[in-house]
Amino acid sequence: MYRVAAVGGDGIGPEIIAEGRKVLDAASERFGFEISWEDFDIGADRYLATGDLLTYDDLAALSRCDAIYFGAIGDERVTPGVLEKGILLALRFYFDQYVNLRPVKLLAGVPTPLAGKGPADIDFVVVRENTEDFYVGIGSRFKKHQKAILNVERALYSLKFELDVESDAEEVAYQIGVVTREGSRRVIEYALNLAERRRKKLTSVDKANVLSDVYGLWREVFSQCAANYPAITTEFTYVDAITMWFVKNPEWFDVVVTPNMFGDIITDLGAMIQGGLGLAPGGNINPEGTSMFEPIHGSAPKYRGLGVANPLATIWAGSLLLDHLGEYEASAAVLAGIEAAIAEDAVTKDMGGIKGTADVGSFIASAVRKGA
Ligand code: IPM
Ligand code: MG
């Protein structure tokens, strides 16, 4: 029996998680295991009512679960960034989910905007570092004559620009990216191991030609780790160039490992080439701890409660969750169920269908039960 936390969150989050649960329950029936769901009311409604983003009780209860199934957060009543940083990023950091696993796979029957490319060409996995880089939250912003300027900031600016920030600059903001040897090593090792189980090719992303301190370290660690995996072909790409190759030659890629912020950017591009955000799942993984699975799209508040949201990315994230629990057959059956829904046109409007959110979930749940 697995204990799984369900965090619907905001906007369409609760609806799509409900469909994902339907499908995972069907998979558990068919493959002979049990899921005990634990519900959490984390999200904008509770924040607006109580001021709580994440409580110690939430974290303690989530820690007792085998995995977290996460819908989406983001609400028009809350200043952008509050829920994203206070809930989603806080969970990724608290549980040290250092791998953000984002498969980019074009399923049969799904149109891609890339002319002349098909499912055989688009099948790679992005392994995004998920705890460091420009996401560490170290930064500041201040105006001329503002009193509380830290000495370290003043020193940085005078050193770099020969600028006295208090007297010369009108307004200054900065944000620091942090990359550590161990933080890079663990995610690069994960990617090398994944490549070993796939087509044995690993591409590293960076911008070491400009941001040479942080990504110079990343590159060095990559080279050192890769030396222990002679069977894996490795290459370096700059982040600007990889956006070009994703579009021109996606078939070159097998596993792509990237620092956090570049990973954020290139996986939205990846989502588009696999048919859109409605089809892009992600896993936030701590191989030794609590992992969390989510669609990579947001909460789409304007579709909340209308029953039209596409649940496929969430259901696919459920397949990743099952894989993570070691339920490989069940995981594959869920993905097959998604493919069956696409083949039968049991899809929502954004994919050219006429089905509602719940119809799609029910279709896939019954496909999984029948072993379609
Ligand atoms: C993502 C999102 C998040 C990120 C936001 C919502 C904090 O864009 O999961 O890709 O930047 O990681
Ligand atoms: Mg993103």
Tab-separated table of C-alpha atoms and ligand atoms in Angstrom:
chain	number	residue	atom	x	y	z
A	1	MET	CA	0.000	0.000	0.000
A	2	TYR	CA	1.203	3.465	-0.869
A	3	ARG	CA	0.234	6.633	0.882
A	4	VAL	CA	-0.009	9.451	-1.663
A	5	ALA	CA	-0.636	13.119	-0.892
A	6	ALA	CA	-3.095	14.903	-3.177
A	7	VAL	CA	-2.540	18.651	-3.437
A	8	GLY	CA	-5.044	20.024	-5.925
A	9	GLY	CA	-4.075	23.641	-5.348
A	10	ASP	CA	-5.597	26.481	-7.342
A	11	GLY	CA	-7.544	27.106	-10.533
A	12	ILE	CA	-8.013	23.925	-12.543
A	13	GLY	CA	-5.675	22.048	-10.166
A	14	PRO	CA	-8.345	20.215	-8.139
A	15	GLU	CA	-10.243	19.097	-11.276
A	16	ILE	CA	-7.232	17.643	-13.011
A	17	ILE	CA	-5.964	15.941	-9.861
A	18	ALA	CA	-9.398	14.333	-9.443
A	19	GLU	CA	-9.012	12.773	-12.905
A	20	GLY	CA	-5.470	11.682	-12.178
A	21	ARG	CA	-6.664	9.939	-9.029
A	22	LYS	CA	-9.354	8.134	-10.973
A	23	VAL	CA	-6.736	6.761	-13.326
A	24	LEU	CA	-4.230	5.844	-10.609
A	25	ASP	CA	-6.973	4.069	-8.662
A	26	ALA	CA	-7.863	2.093	-11.795
A	27	ALA	CA	-4.199	1.177	-12.223
A	28	SER	CA	-3.943	0.067	-8.611
A	29	GLU	CA	-6.994	-2.205	-8.997
A	30	ARG	CA	-5.642	-3.795	-12.122
A	31	PHE	CA	-2.097	-4.284	-10.890
A	32	GLY	CA	-2.902	-5.336	-7.349
A	33	PHE	CA	-1.662	-2.588	-5.088
A	34	GLU	CA	-3.466	0.011	-3.044
A	35	ILE	CA	-3.236	3.779	-2.862
A	36	SER	CA	-4.330	5.542	0.274
A	37	TRP	CA	-4.945	9.193	-0.591
A	38	GLU	CA	-4.371	12.018	1.817
A	39	ASP	CA	-5.941	15.364	0.888
A	40	PHE	CA	-4.320	18.734	1.480
A	41	ASP	CA	-5.989	22.142	1.183
A	42	ILE	CA	-2.732	23.950	0.391
A	43	GLY	CA	-3.319	26.847	-2.018
A	44	ALA	CA	-4.716	30.330	-2.558
A	45	ASP	CA	-8.094	29.834	-0.840
A	46	ARG	CA	-6.508	28.770	2.398
A	47	TYR	CA	-3.810	31.436	2.107
A	48	LEU	CA	-6.439	34.149	1.698
A	49	ALA	CA	-8.461	32.801	4.608
A	50	THR	CA	-5.656	32.104	7.088
A	51	GLY	CA	-2.427	33.600	5.740
A	52	ASP	CA	-0.816	30.142	5.664
A	53	LEU	CA	1.223	29.085	2.651
A	54	LEU	CA	2.762	25.914	4.057
A	55	THR	CA	2.440	24.941	7.699
A	56	TYR	CA	4.642	22.703	9.819
A	57	ASP	CA	1.710	20.303	9.961
A	58	ASP	CA	1.561	20.220	6.147
A	59	LEU	CA	5.248	19.438	5.914
A	60	ALA	CA	5.096	16.777	8.613
A	61	ALA	CA	2.095	15.090	6.975
A	62	LEU	CA	3.615	15.312	3.489
A	63	SER	CA	6.834	13.779	4.814
A	64	ARG	CA	4.905	10.691	5.865
A	65	CYS	CA	3.678	10.097	2.300
A	66	ASP	CA	5.376	7.955	-0.336
A	67	ALA	CA	4.813	10.617	-3.005
A	68	ILE	CA	2.998	13.892	-3.632
A	69	TYR	CA	0.568	14.399	-6.504
A	70	PHE	CA	0.423	18.132	-7.162
A	71	GLY	CA	-2.069	20.015	-9.351
A	72	ALA	CA	-1.203	23.663	-9.863
A	73	ILE	CA	-0.927	26.913	-7.955
A	74	GLY	CA	-1.450	30.523	-8.953
A	75	ASP	CA	-4.466	32.733	-8.365
A	76	GLU	CA	-5.392	36.168	-9.666
A	77	ARG	CA	-6.224	37.411	-6.148
A	78	VAL	CA	-2.649	36.886	-4.955
A	79	THR	CA	0.437	38.884	-6.017
A	80	PRO	CA	2.408	36.824	-8.554
A	81	GLY	CA	5.309	35.044	-6.893
A	82	VAL	CA	3.781	34.634	-3.439
A	83	LEU	CA	2.207	31.224	-4.033
A	84	GLU	CA	4.841	30.104	-6.539
A	85	LYS	CA	7.695	30.784	-4.144
A	86	GLY	CA	5.832	30.115	-0.906
A	87	ILE	CA	4.360	26.787	-1.979
A	88	LEU	CA	5.766	25.197	-5.133
A	89	LEU	CA	9.398	26.258	-4.809
A	90	ALA	CA	9.239	25.877	-1.027
A	91	LEU	CA	8.186	22.235	-1.425
A	92	ARG	CA	10.873	21.524	-4.015
A	93	PHE	CA	13.489	23.004	-1.686
A	94	TYR	CA	12.154	21.587	1.590
A	95	PHE	CA	12.132	18.046	0.248
A	96	ASP	CA	15.411	18.668	-1.607
A	97	GLN	CA	13.854	17.407	-4.832
A	98	TYR	CA	17.005	18.044	-6.765
A	99	VAL	CA	15.918	16.399	-10.011
A	100	ASN	CA	13.203	17.957	-12.109
A	101	LEU	CA	12.428	15.240	-14.622
A	102	ARG	CA	10.611	16.392	-17.735
A	103	PRO	CA	10.041	13.912	-20.545
A	104	VAL	CA	9.627	15.456	-23.980
A	105	LYS	CA	7.907	12.745	-25.969
A	106	LEU	CA	5.566	13.173	-28.887
A	107	LEU	CA	2.795	10.610	-28.554
A	108	ALA	CA	1.282	9.012	-31.654
A	109	GLY	CA	-1.572	11.063	-33.051
A	110	VAL	CA	-0.490	14.344	-31.458
A	111	PRO	CA	0.412	17.144	-33.875
A	112	THR	CA	3.731	18.907	-33.358
A	113	PRO	CA	4.460	22.373	-34.747
A	114	LEU	CA	7.766	20.999	-36.081
A	115	ALA	CA	7.269	20.328	-39.784
A	116	GLY	CA	8.340	16.877	-40.915
A	117	LYS	CA	8.913	15.507	-37.391
A	118	GLY	CA	7.024	12.651	-35.780
A	119	PRO	CA	7.028	10.465	-32.642
A	120	ALA	CA	10.246	8.737	-33.732
A	121	ASP	CA	12.039	12.105	-33.728
A	122	ILE	CA	10.805	13.590	-30.470
A	123	ASP	CA	11.612	11.377	-27.514
A	124	PHE	CA	14.045	12.769	-24.974
A	125	VAL	CA	14.124	13.609	-21.284
A	126	VAL	CA	15.229	16.856	-19.701
A	127	VAL	CA	16.814	16.487	-16.271
A	128	ARG	CA	16.628	19.950	-14.744
A	129	GLU	CA	18.601	20.757	-11.600
A	130	ASN	CA	15.929	21.877	-9.158
A	131	THR	CA	17.488	23.431	-6.053
A	132	GLU	CA	20.253	25.872	-7.070
A	133	ASP	CA	21.261	28.446	-9.665
A	134	PHE	CA	19.213	31.648	-9.868
A	135	TYR	CA	16.418	29.985	-7.901
A	136	VAL	CA	18.215	30.235	-4.547
A	137	GLY	CA	16.484	33.524	-3.799
A	138	ILE	CA	19.529	35.643	-2.988
A	139	GLY	CA	19.076	39.147	-4.262
A	140	SER	CA	18.002	42.645	-3.450
A	141	ARG	CA	16.724	45.858	-4.888
A	142	PHE	CA	17.293	49.385	-3.689
A	143	LYS	CA	17.068	53.033	-4.680
A	144	LYS	CA	19.466	55.932	-4.413
A	145	HIS	CA	19.967	57.191	-0.866
A	146	GLN	CA	18.176	54.210	0.581
A	147	LYS	CA	19.775	53.641	3.958
A	148	ALA	CA	19.753	49.882	4.309
A	149	ILE	CA	22.353	48.993	1.724
A	150	LEU	CA	24.461	46.103	2.879
A	151	ASN	CA	28.192	46.584	2.873
A	152	VAL	CA	28.585	43.503	0.770
A	153	GLU	CA	26.359	44.981	-1.920
A	154	ARG	CA	28.207	48.265	-1.866
A	155	ALA	CA	31.510	46.416	-2.112
A	156	LEU	CA	30.276	44.282	-5.019
A	157	TYR	CA	29.166	47.253	-7.015
A	158	SER	CA	32.156	49.440	-6.379
A	159	LEU	CA	34.420	46.569	-7.287
A	160	LYS	CA	32.598	45.707	-10.460
A	161	PHE	CA	31.492	49.074	-11.798
A	162	GLU	CA	33.517	51.531	-9.755
A	163	LEU	CA	30.151	52.722	-8.634
A	164	ASP	CA	29.131	54.030	-5.256
A	165	VAL	CA	25.604	52.683	-5.196
A	166	GLU	CA	24.440	55.140	-2.586
A	167	SER	CA	25.457	58.269	-4.398
A	168	ASP	CA	25.601	57.325	-8.111
A	169	ALA	CA	23.056	54.727	-9.096
A	170	GLU	CA	19.419	55.686	-9.425
A	171	GLU	CA	18.153	52.208	-8.652
A	172	VAL	CA	19.875	48.843	-8.480
A	173	ALA	CA	18.656	45.276	-8.372
A	174	TYR	CA	20.668	42.098	-8.392
A	175	GLN	CA	20.139	38.393	-8.016
A	176	ILE	CA	22.838	35.827	-7.417
A	177	GLY	CA	23.045	32.361	-8.954
A	178	VAL	CA	24.661	29.684	-6.853
A	179	VAL	CA	26.036	26.415	-8.192
A	180	THR	CA	27.802	23.929	-5.937
A	181	ARG	CA	30.013	20.989	-6.802
A	182	GLU	CA	27.812	18.544	-4.894
A	183	GLY	CA	24.584	20.077	-6.213
A	184	SER	CA	25.832	19.623	-9.761
A	185	ARG	CA	27.333	16.194	-9.171
A	186	ARG	CA	24.180	14.580	-7.841
A	187	VAL	CA	21.931	15.704	-10.685
A	188	ILE	CA	24.526	14.948	-13.371
A	189	GLU	CA	24.987	11.451	-11.903
A	190	TYR	CA	21.225	10.959	-12.018
A	191	ALA	CA	21.208	11.988	-15.683
A	192	LEU	CA	24.132	9.679	-16.525
A	193	ASN	CA	22.313	6.760	-14.910
A	194	LEU	CA	19.176	7.591	-16.828
A	195	ALA	CA	21.097	7.805	-20.101
A	196	GLU	CA	22.571	4.397	-19.361
A	197	ARG	CA	19.057	2.915	-19.330
A	198	ARG	CA	18.085	4.745	-22.549
A	199	ARG	CA	19.979	5.463	-25.765
A	200	LYS	CA	23.221	6.314	-23.962
A	201	LYS	CA	23.588	9.903	-24.991
A	202	LEU	CA	23.768	12.845	-22.590
A	203	THR	CA	23.796	16.534	-23.492
A	204	SER	CA	24.828	19.158	-20.950
A	205	VAL	CA	23.400	22.677	-21.135
A	206	ASP	CA	25.146	25.789	-19.845
A	207	LYS	CA	26.288	29.282	-20.701
A	208	ALA	CA	29.895	28.820	-19.638
A	209	ASN	CA	31.064	31.261	-22.284
A	210	VAL	CA	29.497	34.175	-20.389
A	211	LEU	CA	28.462	33.082	-16.896
A	212	SER	CA	31.816	31.404	-16.521
A	213	ASP	CA	31.960	31.028	-12.752
A	214	VAL	CA	28.735	29.189	-12.074
A	215	TYR	CA	28.589	27.253	-15.322
A	216	GLY	CA	32.348	26.805	-15.491
A	217	LEU	CA	31.994	24.764	-12.305
A	218	TRP	CA	29.001	22.895	-13.769
A	219	ARG	CA	31.034	21.998	-16.886
A	220	GLU	CA	33.994	20.820	-14.860
A	221	VAL	CA	31.815	18.572	-12.710
A	222	PHE	CA	30.068	17.239	-15.812
A	223	SER	CA	33.400	16.274	-17.405
A	224	GLN	CA	34.586	14.578	-14.234
A	225	CYS	CA	31.392	12.589	-13.752
A	226	ALA	CA	31.074	11.631	-17.428
A	227	ALA	CA	34.606	10.188	-17.425
A	228	ASN	CA	33.267	7.322	-15.288
A	229	TYR	CA	30.651	6.400	-17.913
A	230	PRO	CA	32.655	5.524	-21.027
A	231	ALA	CA	29.639	3.882	-22.708
A	232	ILE	CA	27.757	7.184	-22.754
A	233	THR	CA	28.308	9.704	-25.516
A	234	THR	CA	28.362	13.201	-24.049
A	235	GLU	CA	28.321	16.707	-25.444
A	236	PHE	CA	28.102	20.320	-24.278
A	237	THR	CA	25.685	22.853	-25.709
A	238	TYR	CA	25.105	26.469	-24.862
A	239	VAL	CA	21.549	27.193	-23.837
A	240	ASP	CA	20.868	29.557	-26.729
A	241	ALA	CA	22.062	26.962	-29.217
A	242	ILE	CA	20.006	24.150	-27.718
A	243	THR	CA	16.769	26.040	-28.317
A	244	MET	CA	17.733	26.060	-31.979
A	245	TRP	CA	18.564	22.335	-32.056
A	246	PHE	CA	15.359	21.382	-30.189
A	247	VAL	CA	13.471	22.887	-33.094
A	248	LYS	CA	15.723	21.798	-35.936
A	249	ASN	CA	16.952	18.342	-34.842
A	250	PRO	CA	15.073	17.052	-31.782
A	251	GLU	CA	16.027	13.487	-32.797
A	252	TRP	CA	19.609	14.146	-31.654
A	253	PHE	CA	18.626	14.224	-28.015
A	254	ASP	CA	18.250	11.402	-25.525
A	255	VAL	CA	18.891	12.856	-22.046
A	256	VAL	CA	19.579	16.557	-21.511
A	257	VAL	CA	20.908	17.764	-18.154
A	258	THR	CA	20.638	21.445	-17.335
A	259	PRO	CA	21.020	23.985	-14.553
A	260	ASN	CA	17.775	25.158	-13.017
A	261	MET	CA	16.870	28.346	-14.856
A	262	PHE	CA	17.827	27.195	-18.332
A	263	GLY	CA	15.847	24.044	-17.595
A	264	ASP	CA	12.799	26.137	-16.795
A	265	ILE	CA	13.047	27.890	-20.138
A	266	ILE	CA	13.887	24.998	-22.439
A	267	THR	CA	11.180	22.737	-21.009
A	268	ASP	CA	8.439	25.141	-22.077
A	269	LEU	CA	9.919	24.863	-25.547
A	270	GLY	CA	10.021	21.093	-25.078
A	271	ALA	CA	6.357	21.114	-24.068
A	272	MET	CA	5.410	22.874	-27.285
A	273	ILE	CA	7.223	20.429	-29.530
A	274	GLN	CA	5.520	17.502	-27.797
A	275	GLY	CA	2.128	18.982	-28.526
A	276	GLY	CA	1.610	21.732	-25.984
A	277	LEU	CA	1.530	22.409	-22.264
A	278	GLY	CA	-1.590	20.270	-21.958
A	279	LEU	CA	0.619	17.248	-22.522
A	280	ALA	CA	3.753	18.000	-20.519
A	281	PRO	CA	4.331	16.228	-17.181
A	282	GLY	CA	7.083	16.670	-14.641
A	283	GLY	CA	8.507	14.969	-11.589
A	284	ASN	CA	10.355	16.710	-8.758
A	285	ILE	CA	12.482	13.893	-7.479
A	286	ASN	CA	14.596	13.256	-4.443
A	287	PRO	CA	15.752	9.676	-5.003
A	288	GLU	CA	16.327	9.303	-1.258
A	289	GLY	CA	13.314	11.299	-0.057
A	290	THR	CA	9.811	12.547	-0.872
A	291	SER	CA	9.115	13.231	-4.539
A	292	MET	CA	6.351	15.264	-6.149
A	293	PHE	CA	4.660	14.875	-9.536
A	294	GLU	CA	2.832	17.640	-11.387
A	295	PRO	CA	1.801	18.887	-14.798
A	296	ILE	CA	4.219	21.599	-15.868
A	297	HIS	CA	1.411	23.956	-16.847
A	298	GLY	CA	-0.117	26.405	-14.400
A	299	SER	CA	-3.497	26.816	-12.742
A	300	ALA	CA	-5.345	28.496	-15.665
A	301	PRO	CA	-7.780	30.317	-13.319
A	302	LYS	CA	-10.097	31.396	-16.113
A	303	TYR	CA	-11.008	27.750	-16.811
A	304	ARG	CA	-11.545	26.899	-13.141
A	305	GLY	CA	-14.656	24.849	-12.529
A	306	LEU	CA	-15.730	24.727	-16.174
A	307	GLY	CA	-14.789	21.094	-16.664
A	308	VAL	CA	-12.866	21.846	-19.851
A	309	ALA	CA	-9.262	21.595	-18.656
A	310	ASN	CA	-7.063	19.015	-20.323
A	311	PRO	CA	-6.072	16.436	-17.667
A	312	LEU	CA	-3.513	14.580	-19.811
A	313	ALA	CA	-0.371	16.240	-18.416
A	314	THR	CA	-1.552	15.452	-14.878
A	315	ILE	CA	-2.447	11.870	-15.751
A	316	TRP	CA	0.954	11.469	-17.394
A	317	ALA	CA	2.543	12.901	-14.231
A	318	GLY	CA	0.630	10.144	-12.425
A	319	SER	CA	2.364	7.637	-14.680
A	320	LEU	CA	5.724	9.117	-13.638
A	321	LEU	CA	4.621	8.826	-10.000
A	322	LEU	CA	3.855	5.114	-10.440
A	323	ASP	CA	7.189	4.579	-12.148
A	324	HIS	CA	8.881	6.288	-9.223
A	325	LEU	CA	7.108	3.936	-6.797
A	326	GLY	CA	8.419	0.993	-8.796
A	327	GLU	CA	5.012	0.119	-10.305
A	328	TYR	CA	6.463	-0.068	-13.805
A	329	GLU	CA	3.660	-2.022	-15.459
A	330	ALA	CA	1.011	0.250	-14.011
A	331	SER	CA	2.978	3.280	-15.139
A	332	ALA	CA	3.202	1.936	-18.688
A	333	ALA	CA	-0.512	1.087	-18.665
A	334	VAL	CA	-1.392	4.686	-17.757
A	335	LEU	CA	0.693	6.009	-20.625
A	336	ALA	CA	-0.947	3.457	-22.935
A	337	GLY	CA	-4.315	4.701	-21.680
A	338	ILE	CA	-3.367	8.255	-22.623
A	339	GLU	CA	-2.370	7.047	-26.095
A	340	ALA	CA	-5.682	5.217	-26.392
A	341	ALA	CA	-7.590	8.395	-25.513
A	342	ILE	CA	-5.687	10.288	-28.194
A	343	ALA	CA	-6.255	7.523	-30.763
A	344	GLU	CA	-10.004	7.515	-30.013
A	345	ASP	CA	-10.264	11.306	-29.945
A	346	ALA	CA	-11.377	11.198	-26.325
A	347	VAL	CA	-9.643	14.527	-25.761
A	348	THR	CA	-10.499	18.071	-24.734
A	349	LYS	CA	-11.090	21.063	-26.956
A	350	ASP	CA	-7.492	22.333	-26.876
A	351	MET	CA	-6.550	19.079	-28.630
A	352	GLY	CA	-9.362	19.275	-31.138
A	353	GLY	CA	-11.805	17.067	-29.218
A	354	ILE	CA	-15.199	17.609	-27.641
A	355	LYS	CA	-14.733	15.833	-24.302
A	356	GLY	CA	-14.789	17.371	-20.872
A	357	THR	CA	-12.100	16.933	-18.222
A	358	ALA	CA	-13.970	14.144	-16.429
A	359	ASP	CA	-14.795	12.263	-19.659
A	360	VAL	CA	-11.125	12.066	-20.521
A	361	GLY	CA	-10.241	10.814	-17.031
A	362	SER	CA	-13.009	8.198	-17.114
A	363	PHE	CA	-12.009	7.035	-20.588
A	364	ILE	CA	-8.403	6.483	-19.519
A	365	ALA	CA	-9.399	4.866	-16.220
A	366	SER	CA	-11.511	2.316	-18.068
A	367	ALA	CA	-8.802	1.752	-20.688
A	368	VAL	CA	-6.365	1.014	-17.858
A	369	ARG	CA	-8.863	-1.371	-16.213
A	370	LYS	CA	-9.482	-3.217	-19.462
A	371	GLY	CA	-5.794	-3.349	-20.310
A	372	ALA	CA	-6.361	-1.620	-23.633
B	1	IPM	C1	7.947	25.471	-13.666
B	1	IPM	C2	7.377	26.821	-13.305
B	1	IPM	C3	7.935	27.240	-11.954
B	1	IPM	C4	9.431	27.361	-12.106
B	1	IPM	C5	7.330	28.520	-11.365
B	1	IPM	C6	5.829	28.467	-11.312
B	1	IPM	C7	7.895	28.810	-10.004
B	1	IPM	O1	7.617	27.735	-14.308
B	1	IPM	O2	7.703	24.515	-12.909
B	1	IPM	O3	8.604	25.362	-14.699
B	1	IPM	O4	9.939	28.419	-12.492
B	1	IPM	O5	10.122	26.372	-11.836
B	2	MG	MG	8.493	26.848	-16.036
